[in-house]
PDB file of C-alpha atoms in Angstrom:
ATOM      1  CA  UNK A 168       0.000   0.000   0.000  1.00 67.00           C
ATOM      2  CA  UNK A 169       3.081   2.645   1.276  1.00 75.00           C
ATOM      3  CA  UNK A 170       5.058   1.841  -2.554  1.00 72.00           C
ATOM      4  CA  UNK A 171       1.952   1.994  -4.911  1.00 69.00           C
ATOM      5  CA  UNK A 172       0.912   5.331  -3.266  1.00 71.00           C
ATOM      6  CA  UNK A 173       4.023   6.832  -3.392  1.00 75.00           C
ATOM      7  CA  UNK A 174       5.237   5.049  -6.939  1.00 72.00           C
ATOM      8  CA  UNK A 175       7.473   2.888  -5.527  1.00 79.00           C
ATOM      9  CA  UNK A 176       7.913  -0.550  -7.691  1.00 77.00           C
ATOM     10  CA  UNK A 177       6.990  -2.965  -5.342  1.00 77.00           C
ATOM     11  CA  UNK A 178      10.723  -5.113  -6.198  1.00 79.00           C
ATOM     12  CA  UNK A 179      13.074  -7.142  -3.716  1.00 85.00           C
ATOM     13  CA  UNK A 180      15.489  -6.322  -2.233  1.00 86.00           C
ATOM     14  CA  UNK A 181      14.286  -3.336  -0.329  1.00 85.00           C
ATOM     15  CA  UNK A 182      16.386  -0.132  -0.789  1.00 88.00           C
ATOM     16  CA  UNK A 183      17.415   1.543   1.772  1.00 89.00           C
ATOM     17  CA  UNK A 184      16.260   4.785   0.434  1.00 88.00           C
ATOM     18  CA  UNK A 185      12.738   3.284   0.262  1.00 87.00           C
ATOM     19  CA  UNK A 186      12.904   2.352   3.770  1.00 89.00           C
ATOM     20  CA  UNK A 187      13.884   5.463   4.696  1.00 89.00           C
ATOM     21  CA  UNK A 188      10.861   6.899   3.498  1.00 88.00           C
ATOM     22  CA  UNK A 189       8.275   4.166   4.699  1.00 88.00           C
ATOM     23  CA  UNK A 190       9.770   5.348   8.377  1.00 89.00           C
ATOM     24  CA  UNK A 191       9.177   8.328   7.898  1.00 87.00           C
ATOM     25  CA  UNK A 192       5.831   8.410   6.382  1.00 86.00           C
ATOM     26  CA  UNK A 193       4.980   6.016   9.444  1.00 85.00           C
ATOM     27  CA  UNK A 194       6.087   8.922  11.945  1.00 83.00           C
ATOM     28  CA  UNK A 195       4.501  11.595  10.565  1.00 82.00           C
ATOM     29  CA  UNK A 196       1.289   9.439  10.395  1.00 81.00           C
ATOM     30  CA  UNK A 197       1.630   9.080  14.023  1.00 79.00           C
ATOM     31  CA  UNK A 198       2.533   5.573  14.383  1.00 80.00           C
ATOM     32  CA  UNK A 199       4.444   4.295  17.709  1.00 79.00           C
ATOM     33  CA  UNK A 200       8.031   3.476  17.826  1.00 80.00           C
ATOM     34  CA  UNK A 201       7.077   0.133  18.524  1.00 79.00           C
ATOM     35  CA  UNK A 202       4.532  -0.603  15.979  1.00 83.00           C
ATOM     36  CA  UNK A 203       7.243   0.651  13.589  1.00 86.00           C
ATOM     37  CA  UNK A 204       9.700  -1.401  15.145  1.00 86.00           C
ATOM     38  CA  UNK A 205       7.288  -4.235  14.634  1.00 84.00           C
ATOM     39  CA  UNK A 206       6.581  -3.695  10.871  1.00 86.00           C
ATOM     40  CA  UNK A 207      10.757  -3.226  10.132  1.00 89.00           C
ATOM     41  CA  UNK A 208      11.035  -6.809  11.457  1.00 87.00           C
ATOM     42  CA  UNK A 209       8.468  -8.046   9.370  1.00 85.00           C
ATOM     43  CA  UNK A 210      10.724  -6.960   6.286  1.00 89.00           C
ATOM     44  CA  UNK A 211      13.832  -7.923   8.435  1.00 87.00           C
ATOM     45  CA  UNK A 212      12.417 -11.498   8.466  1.00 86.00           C
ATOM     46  CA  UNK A 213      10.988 -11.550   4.902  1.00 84.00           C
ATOM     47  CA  UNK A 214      14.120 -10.463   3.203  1.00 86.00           C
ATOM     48  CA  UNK A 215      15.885 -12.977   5.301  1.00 88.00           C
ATOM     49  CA  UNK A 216      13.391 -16.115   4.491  1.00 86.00           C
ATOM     50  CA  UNK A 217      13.788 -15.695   1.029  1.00 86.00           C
ATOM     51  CA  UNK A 218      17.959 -15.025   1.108  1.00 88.00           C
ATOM     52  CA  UNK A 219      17.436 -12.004   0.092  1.00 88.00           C
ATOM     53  CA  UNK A 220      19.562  -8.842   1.729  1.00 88.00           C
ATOM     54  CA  UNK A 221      18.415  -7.391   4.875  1.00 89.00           C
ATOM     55  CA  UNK A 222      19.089  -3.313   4.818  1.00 87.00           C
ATOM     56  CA  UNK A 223      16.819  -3.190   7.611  1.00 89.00           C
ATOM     57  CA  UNK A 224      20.469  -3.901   9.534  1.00 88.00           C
ATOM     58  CA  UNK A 225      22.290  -0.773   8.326  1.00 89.00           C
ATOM     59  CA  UNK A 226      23.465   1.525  10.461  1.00 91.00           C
ATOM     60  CA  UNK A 227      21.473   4.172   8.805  1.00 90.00           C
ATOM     61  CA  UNK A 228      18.632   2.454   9.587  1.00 89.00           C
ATOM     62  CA  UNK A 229      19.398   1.782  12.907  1.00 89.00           C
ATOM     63  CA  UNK A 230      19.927   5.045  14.090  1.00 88.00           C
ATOM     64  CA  UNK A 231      17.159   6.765  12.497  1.00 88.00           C
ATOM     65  CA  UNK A 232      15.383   3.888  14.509  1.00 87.00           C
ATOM     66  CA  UNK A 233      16.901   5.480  17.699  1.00 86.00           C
ATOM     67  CA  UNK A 234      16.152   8.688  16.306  1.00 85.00           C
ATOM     68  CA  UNK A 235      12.244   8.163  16.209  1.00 81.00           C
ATOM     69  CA  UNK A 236      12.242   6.800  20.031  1.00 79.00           C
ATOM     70  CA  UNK A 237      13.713   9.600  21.104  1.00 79.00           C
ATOM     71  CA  UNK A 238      11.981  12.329  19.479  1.00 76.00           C
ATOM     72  CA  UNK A 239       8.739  10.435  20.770  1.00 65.00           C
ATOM     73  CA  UNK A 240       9.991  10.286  24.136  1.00 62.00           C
ATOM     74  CA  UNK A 241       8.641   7.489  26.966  1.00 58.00           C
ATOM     75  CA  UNK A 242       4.838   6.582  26.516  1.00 60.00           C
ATOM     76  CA  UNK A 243       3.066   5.511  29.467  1.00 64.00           C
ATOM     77  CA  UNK A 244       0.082   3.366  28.740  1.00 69.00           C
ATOM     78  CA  UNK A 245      -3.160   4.679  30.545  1.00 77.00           C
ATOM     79  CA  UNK A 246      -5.414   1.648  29.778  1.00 82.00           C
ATOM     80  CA  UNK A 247      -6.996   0.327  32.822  1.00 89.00           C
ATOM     81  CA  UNK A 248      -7.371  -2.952  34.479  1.00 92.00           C
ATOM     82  CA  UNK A 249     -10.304  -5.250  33.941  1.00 94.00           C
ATOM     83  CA  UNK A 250     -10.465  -6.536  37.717  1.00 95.00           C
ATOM     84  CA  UNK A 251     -11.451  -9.233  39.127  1.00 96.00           C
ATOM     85  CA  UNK A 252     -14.668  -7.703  40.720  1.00 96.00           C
ATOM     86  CA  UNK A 253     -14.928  -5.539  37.153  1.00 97.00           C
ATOM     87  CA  UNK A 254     -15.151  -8.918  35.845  1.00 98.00           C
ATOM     88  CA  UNK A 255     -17.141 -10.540  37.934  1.00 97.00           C
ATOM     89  CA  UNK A 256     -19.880  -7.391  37.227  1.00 98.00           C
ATOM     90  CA  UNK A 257     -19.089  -7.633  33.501  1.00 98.00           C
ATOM     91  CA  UNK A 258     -20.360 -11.357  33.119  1.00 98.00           C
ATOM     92  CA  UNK A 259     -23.678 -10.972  35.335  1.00 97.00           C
ATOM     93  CA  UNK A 260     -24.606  -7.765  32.958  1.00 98.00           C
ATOM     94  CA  UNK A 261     -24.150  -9.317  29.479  1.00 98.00           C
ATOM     95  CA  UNK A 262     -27.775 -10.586  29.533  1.00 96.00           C
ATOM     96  CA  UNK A 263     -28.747  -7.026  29.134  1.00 97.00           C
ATOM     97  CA  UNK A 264     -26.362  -6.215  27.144  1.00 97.00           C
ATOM     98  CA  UNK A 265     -26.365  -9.247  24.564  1.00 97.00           C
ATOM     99  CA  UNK A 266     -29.426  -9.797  21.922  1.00 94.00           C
ATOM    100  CA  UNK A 267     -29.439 -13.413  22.636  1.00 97.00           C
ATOM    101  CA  UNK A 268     -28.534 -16.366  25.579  1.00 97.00           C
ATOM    102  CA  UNK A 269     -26.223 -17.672  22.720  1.00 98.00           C
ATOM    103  CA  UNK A 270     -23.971 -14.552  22.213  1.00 98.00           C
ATOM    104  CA  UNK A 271     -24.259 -13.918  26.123  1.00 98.00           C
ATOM    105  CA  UNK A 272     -22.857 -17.162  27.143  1.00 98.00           C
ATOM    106  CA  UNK A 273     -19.931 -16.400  23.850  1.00 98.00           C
ATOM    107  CA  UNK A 274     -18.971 -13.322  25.463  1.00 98.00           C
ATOM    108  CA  UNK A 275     -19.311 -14.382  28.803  1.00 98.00           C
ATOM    109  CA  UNK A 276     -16.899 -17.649  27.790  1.00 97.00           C
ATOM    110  CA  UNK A 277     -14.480 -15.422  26.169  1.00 97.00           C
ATOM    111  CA  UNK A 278     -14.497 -12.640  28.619  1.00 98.00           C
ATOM    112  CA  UNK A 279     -13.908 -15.221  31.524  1.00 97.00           C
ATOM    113  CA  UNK A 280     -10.737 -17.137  29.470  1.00 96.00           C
ATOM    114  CA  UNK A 281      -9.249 -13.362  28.279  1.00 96.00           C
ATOM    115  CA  UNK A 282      -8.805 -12.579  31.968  1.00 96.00           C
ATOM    116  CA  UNK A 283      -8.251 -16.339  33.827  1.00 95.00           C
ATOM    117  CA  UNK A 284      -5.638 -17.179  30.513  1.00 92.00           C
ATOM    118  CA  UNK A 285      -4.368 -13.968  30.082  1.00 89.00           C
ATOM    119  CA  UNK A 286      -4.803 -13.856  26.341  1.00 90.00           C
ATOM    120  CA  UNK A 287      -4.522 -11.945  23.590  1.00 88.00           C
ATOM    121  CA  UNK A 288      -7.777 -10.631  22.284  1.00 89.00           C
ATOM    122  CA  UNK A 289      -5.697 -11.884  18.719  1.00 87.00           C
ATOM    123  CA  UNK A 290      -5.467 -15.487  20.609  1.00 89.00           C
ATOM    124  CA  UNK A 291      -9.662 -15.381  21.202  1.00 92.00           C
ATOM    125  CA  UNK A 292     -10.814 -13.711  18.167  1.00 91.00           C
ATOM    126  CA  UNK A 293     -10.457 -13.483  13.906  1.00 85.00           C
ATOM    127  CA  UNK A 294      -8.648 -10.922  11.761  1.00 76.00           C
ATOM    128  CA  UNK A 295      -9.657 -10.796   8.635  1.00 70.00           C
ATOM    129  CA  UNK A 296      -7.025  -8.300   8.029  1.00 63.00           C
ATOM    130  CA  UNK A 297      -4.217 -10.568   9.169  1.00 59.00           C
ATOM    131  CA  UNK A 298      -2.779 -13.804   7.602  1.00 48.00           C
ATOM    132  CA  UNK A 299      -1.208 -14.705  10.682  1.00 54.00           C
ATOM    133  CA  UNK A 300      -3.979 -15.492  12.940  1.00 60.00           C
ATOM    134  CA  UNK A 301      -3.157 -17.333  16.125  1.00 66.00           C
ATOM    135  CA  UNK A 302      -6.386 -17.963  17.295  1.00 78.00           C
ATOM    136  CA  UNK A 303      -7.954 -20.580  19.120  1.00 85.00           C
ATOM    137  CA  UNK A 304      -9.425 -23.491  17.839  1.00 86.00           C
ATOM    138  CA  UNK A 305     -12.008 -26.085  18.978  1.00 89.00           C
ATOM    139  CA  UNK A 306      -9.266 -28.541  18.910  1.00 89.00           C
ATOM    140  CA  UNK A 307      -7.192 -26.997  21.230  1.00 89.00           C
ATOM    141  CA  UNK A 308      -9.765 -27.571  23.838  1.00 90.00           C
ATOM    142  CA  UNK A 309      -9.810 -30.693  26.337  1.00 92.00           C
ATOM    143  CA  UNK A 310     -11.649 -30.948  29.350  1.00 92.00           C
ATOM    144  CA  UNK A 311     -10.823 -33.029  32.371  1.00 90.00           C
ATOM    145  CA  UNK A 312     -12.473 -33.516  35.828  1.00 86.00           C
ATOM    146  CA  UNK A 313     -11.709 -30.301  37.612  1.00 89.00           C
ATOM    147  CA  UNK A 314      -9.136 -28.646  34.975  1.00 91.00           C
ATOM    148  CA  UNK A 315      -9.228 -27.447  31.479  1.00 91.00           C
ATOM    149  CA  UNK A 316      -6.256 -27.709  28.929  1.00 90.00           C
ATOM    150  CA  UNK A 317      -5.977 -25.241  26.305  1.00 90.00           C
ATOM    151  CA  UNK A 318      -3.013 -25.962  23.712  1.00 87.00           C
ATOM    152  CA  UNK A 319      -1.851 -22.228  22.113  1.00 82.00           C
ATOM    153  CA  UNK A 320      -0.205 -23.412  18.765  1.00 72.00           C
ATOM    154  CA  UNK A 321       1.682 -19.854  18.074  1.00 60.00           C
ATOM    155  CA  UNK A 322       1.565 -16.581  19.498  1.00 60.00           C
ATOM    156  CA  UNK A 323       2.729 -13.141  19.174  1.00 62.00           C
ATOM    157  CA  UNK A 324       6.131 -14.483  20.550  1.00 58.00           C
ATOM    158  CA  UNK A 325       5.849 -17.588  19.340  1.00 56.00           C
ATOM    159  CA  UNK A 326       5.855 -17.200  15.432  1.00 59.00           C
ATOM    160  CA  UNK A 327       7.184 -20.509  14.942  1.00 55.00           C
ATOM    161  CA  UNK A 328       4.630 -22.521  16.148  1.00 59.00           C
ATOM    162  CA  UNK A 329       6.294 -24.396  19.440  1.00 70.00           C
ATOM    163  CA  UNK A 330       2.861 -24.338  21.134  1.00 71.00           C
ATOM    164  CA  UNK A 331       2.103 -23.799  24.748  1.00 79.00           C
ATOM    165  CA  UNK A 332      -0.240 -25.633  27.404  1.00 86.00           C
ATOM    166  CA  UNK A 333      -2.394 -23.549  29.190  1.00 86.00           C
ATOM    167  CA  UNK A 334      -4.105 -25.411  32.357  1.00 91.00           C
ATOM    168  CA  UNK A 335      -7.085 -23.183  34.605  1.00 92.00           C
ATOM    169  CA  UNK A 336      -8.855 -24.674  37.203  1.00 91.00           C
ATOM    170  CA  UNK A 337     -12.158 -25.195  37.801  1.00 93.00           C
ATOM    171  CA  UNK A 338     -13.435 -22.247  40.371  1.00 92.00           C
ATOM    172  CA  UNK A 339     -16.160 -23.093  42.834  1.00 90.00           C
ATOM    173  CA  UNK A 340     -19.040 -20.786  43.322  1.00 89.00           C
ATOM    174  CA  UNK A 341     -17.435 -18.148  41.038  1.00 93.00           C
ATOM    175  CA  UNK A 342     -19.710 -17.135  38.169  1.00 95.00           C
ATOM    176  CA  UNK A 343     -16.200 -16.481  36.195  1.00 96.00           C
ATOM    177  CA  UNK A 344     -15.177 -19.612  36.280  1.00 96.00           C
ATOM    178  CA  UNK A 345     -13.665 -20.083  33.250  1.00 95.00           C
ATOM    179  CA  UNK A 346     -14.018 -23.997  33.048  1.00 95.00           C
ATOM    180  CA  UNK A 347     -18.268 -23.861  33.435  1.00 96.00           C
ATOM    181  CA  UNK A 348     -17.764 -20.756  30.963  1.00 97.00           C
ATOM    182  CA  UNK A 349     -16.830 -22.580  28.304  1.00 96.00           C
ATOM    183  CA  UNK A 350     -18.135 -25.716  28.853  1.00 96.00           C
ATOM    184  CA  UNK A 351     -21.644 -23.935  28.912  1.00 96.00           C
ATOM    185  CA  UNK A 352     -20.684 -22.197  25.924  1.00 97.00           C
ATOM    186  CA  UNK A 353     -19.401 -25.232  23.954  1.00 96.00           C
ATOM    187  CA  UNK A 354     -22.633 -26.919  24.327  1.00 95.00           C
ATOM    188  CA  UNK A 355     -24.625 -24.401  22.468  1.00 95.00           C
ATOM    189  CA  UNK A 356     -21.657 -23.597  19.705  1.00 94.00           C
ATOM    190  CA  UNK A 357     -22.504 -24.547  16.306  1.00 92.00           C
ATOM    191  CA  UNK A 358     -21.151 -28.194  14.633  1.00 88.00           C
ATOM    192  CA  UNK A 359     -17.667 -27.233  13.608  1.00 83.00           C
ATOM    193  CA  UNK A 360     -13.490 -27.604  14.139  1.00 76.00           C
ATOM    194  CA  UNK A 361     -13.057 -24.010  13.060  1.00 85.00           C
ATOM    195  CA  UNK A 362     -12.555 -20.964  15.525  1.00 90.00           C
ATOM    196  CA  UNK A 363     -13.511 -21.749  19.176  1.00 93.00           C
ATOM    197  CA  UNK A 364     -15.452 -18.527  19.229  1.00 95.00           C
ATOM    198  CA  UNK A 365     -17.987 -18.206  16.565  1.00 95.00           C
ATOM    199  CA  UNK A 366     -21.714 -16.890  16.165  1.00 95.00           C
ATOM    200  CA  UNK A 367     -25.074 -19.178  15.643  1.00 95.00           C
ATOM    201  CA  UNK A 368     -24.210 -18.875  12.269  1.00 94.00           C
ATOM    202  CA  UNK A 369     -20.824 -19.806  12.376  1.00 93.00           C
ATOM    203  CA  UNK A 370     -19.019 -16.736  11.496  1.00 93.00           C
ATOM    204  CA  UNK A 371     -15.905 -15.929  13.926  1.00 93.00           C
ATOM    205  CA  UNK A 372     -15.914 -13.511  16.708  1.00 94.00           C
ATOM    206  CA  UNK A 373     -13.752 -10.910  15.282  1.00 93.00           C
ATOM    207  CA  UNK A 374     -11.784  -7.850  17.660  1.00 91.00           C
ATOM    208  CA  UNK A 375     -13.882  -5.153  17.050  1.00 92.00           C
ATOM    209  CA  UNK A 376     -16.811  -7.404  17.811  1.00 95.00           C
ATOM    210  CA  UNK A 377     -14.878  -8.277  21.248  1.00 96.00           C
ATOM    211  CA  UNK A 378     -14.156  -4.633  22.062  1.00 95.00           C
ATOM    212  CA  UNK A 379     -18.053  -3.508  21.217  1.00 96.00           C
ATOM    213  CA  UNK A 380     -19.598  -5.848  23.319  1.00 97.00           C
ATOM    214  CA  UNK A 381     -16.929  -4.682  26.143  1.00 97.00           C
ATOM    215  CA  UNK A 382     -17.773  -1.079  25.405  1.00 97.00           C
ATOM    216  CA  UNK A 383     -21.555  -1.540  25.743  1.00 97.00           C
ATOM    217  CA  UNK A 384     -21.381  -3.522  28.950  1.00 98.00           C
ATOM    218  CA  UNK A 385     -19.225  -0.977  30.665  1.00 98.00           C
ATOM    219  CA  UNK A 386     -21.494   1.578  29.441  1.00 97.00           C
ATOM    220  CA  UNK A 387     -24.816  -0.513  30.988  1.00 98.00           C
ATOM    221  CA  UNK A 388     -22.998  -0.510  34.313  1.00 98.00           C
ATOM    222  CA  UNK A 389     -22.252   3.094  33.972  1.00 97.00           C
ATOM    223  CA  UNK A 390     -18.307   3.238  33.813  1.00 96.00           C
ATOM    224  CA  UNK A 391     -16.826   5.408  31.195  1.00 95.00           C
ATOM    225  CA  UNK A 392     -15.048   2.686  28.756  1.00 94.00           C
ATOM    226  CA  UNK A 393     -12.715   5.472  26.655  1.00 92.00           C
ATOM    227  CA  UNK A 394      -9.712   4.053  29.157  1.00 91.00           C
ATOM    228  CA  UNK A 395     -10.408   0.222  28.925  1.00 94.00           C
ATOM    229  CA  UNK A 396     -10.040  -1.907  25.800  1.00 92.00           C
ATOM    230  CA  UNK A 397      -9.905  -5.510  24.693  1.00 93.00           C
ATOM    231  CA  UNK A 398      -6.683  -6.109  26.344  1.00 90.00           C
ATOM    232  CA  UNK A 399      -7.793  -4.298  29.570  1.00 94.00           C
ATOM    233  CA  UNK A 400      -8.026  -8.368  30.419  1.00 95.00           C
ATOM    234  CA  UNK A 401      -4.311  -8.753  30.135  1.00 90.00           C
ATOM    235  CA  UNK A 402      -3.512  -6.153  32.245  1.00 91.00           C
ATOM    236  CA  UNK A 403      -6.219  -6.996  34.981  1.00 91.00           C
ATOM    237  CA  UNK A 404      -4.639 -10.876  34.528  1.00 89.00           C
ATOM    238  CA  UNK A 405      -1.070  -9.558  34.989  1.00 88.00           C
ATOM    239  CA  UNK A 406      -2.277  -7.348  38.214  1.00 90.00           C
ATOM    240  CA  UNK A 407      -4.892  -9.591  39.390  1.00 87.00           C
ATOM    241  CA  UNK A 408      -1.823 -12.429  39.570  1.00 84.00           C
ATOM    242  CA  UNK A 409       0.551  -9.825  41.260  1.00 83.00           C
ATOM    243  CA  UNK A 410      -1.738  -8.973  44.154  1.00 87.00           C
ATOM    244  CA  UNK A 411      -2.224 -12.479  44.380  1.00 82.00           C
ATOM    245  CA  UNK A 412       1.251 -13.713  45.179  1.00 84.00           C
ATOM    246  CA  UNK A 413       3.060 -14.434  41.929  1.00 78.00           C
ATOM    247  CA  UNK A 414       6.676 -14.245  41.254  1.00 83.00           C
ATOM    248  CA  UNK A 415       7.953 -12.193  37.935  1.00 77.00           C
ATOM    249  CA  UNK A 416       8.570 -15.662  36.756  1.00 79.00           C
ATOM    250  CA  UNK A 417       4.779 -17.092  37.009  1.00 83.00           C
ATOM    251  CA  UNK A 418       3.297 -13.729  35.839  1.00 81.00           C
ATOM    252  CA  UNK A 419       5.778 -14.504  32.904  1.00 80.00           C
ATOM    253  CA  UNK A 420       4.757 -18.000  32.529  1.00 78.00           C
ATOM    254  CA  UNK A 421       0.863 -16.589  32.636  1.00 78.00           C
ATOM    255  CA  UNK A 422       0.874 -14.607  30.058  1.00 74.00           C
ATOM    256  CA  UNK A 423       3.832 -16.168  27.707  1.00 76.00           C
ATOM    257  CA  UNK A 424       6.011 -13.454  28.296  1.00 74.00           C
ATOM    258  CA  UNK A 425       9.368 -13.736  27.207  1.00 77.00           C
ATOM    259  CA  UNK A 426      11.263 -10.756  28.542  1.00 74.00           C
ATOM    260  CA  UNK A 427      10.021  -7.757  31.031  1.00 74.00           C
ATOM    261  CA  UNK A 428       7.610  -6.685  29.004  1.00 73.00           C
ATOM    262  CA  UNK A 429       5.239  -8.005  31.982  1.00 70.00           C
ATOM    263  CA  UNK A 430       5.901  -5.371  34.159  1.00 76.00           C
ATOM    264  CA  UNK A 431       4.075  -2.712  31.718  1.00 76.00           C
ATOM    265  CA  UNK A 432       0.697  -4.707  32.854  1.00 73.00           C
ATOM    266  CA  UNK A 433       1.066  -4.303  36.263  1.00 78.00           C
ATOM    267  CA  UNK A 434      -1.385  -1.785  37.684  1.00 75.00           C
ATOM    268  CA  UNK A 435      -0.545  -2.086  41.470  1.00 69.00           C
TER     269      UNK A 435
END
C-alpha cells in the first residue's frame, strides 16, 4: 500500500532509500516506535526467508530507529485494568447487554478465558485483516475432571509454532469460572473444528466485535469505557496475579512473556 501510493515498484530487495521513506511516512502518520519497530522486522524477516539482503540492519537504519524513540519520548500506557470484581460485574450484565442467551454465554466464555488465561484478544478472536492469525481453535480444547487444557499453537512471541499448554482450574461458586464458561458455551456452539469462538451462524468472533460488546457492557454498568479496551483483560490478569502472590517468573509463565515486558501490565 506505502510503494503503490508513493510510486514505488513494489521489487526485492528493499532499498534503503525506500525504507527510509516508509519510516518516515509512518512517523509523521503518528505511528508508535514500537509498531514501527514491529513492521521493520516483518521486512527484516521476509528479506531474510527468502535469502534475500536485509538493509533493515544498516546503520542508517538503525539510528534513524533510535532517532524516532527519542523524538517520541517514553509513553506511558493509561489503559486500565479489567479486575477481578470488574469482571465478575461484567459477566452478570451481558444478559442485558447481549441480543441473545447464545452470544451472552460467547462473550461471557471469552471474557472469563481473556482474563483467567491472560490472552490476547488476537489469541480469542479473527482478523480478517491478518494472515497470521493465532487464534484458538475447537481442537485446542480438552476438558478433564476439575481442569481445562488449552493448547496455544503460536503466538505473538511464538511465530514458529512451538505451542504452549495452558491449564485453569475449575473455580467453585465463582460465576467467572472459566471452566463452566466454556463448557456452557461449547454446548450451544454450532457443529464445527473451526474458531472456538464463533456466532449461531458460524461466522468468527472478530476484535472489534470483542471490544463492542466490552464497550456496551461498561457503558450498561455506567463506567466510562474510553480508558479500557480488549486487552484491559491482560492487564487486569497480569495485576490480578501480582496482588495475588506471583513471582515475575509465574506472571511470565501466565501470560507467555518472554522478557520484562510483563511489568508494563502491572497496575498495582
Amino acid at each position: 500500500m506505502f510503494r503503490q501510493s508513493f510510486g514505488i515498484p513494489a521489487v526485492w530487495p528493499l532499498q534503503i532509500a525506500d525504507i527510509t521513506s516508509f519510516i518516515v511516512f509512518l512517523f509523521r502518520s503518528g505511528v508508535s516506535h514500537s509498531t514501527v519497530k514491529c513492521y521493520i522486522s516483518g521486512l527484516s524477516f521476509h528479506s531474510q526467508i527468502n535469502n534475500l539482503p536485509d538493509p533493515t540492519n544498516s546503520y542508517l537504519i538503525k539510528k534513524i530507529l533510535e532517532g524516532f524513540k527519542r523524538s517520541k519520548g517514553p509513553t506511558t500506557d493509561t489503559r486500565l485494568p479489567i479486575t477481578y470484581q470488574l469482571l465478575t460485574n461484567i459477566i452478570g450484565s451481558l444478559g442485558n447487554v447481549c441480543t441473545t442467551v447464545f452470544e451472552t454465554k460467547l462473550f461471557a466464555a471469552a471474557f472469563s478465558l481473556a482474563f483467567h488465561g491472560c490472552f490476547r484478544v488476537g489469541e480469542l478472536t479473527f482478523d480478517p485483516r491478518n494472515a497470521q492469525n493465532h487464534h484458538l481453535t475447537l481442537k485446542n480444547i480438552r476438558f478433564l475432571r476439575d481442569t481445562l487444557d488449552i493448547f496455544l499453537g503460536s503466538s505473538k512471541t511464538d511465530q514458529f509454532g512451538k505451542g504452549t499448554q495452558i491449564k485453569l482450574n475449575k473455580l467453585k461458586d465463582d460465576i467467572t469460572c472459566p471452566v463452566f464458561l466454556l463448557s456452557d458455551y461449547i454446548k450451544q456452539r454450532p457443529p464445527g473444528s473451526g474458531i472456538l469462538f464463533c456466532h449461531f451462524d458460524s461466522s468468527p468472533v472478530t476484535a472489534y466485535q470483542f471490544s463492542a460488546v466490552l464497550k456496551k457492557t461498561l457503558n450498561f454498568l455506567g463506567i466510562n469505557p474510553t480508558r479500557y479496551s480488549a486487552h484491559s483483560f491482560r492487564i487486569g490478569s497480569a495485576s490480578y496475579g501480582y496482588l495475588n502472590g506471583l513471582n515475575a517468573s509465574e506472571i511470565k509463565d501466565l501470560g507467555r512473556w518472554k522478557s520484562k515486558a510483563y511489568k508494563r501490565y502491572l497496575r498495582c
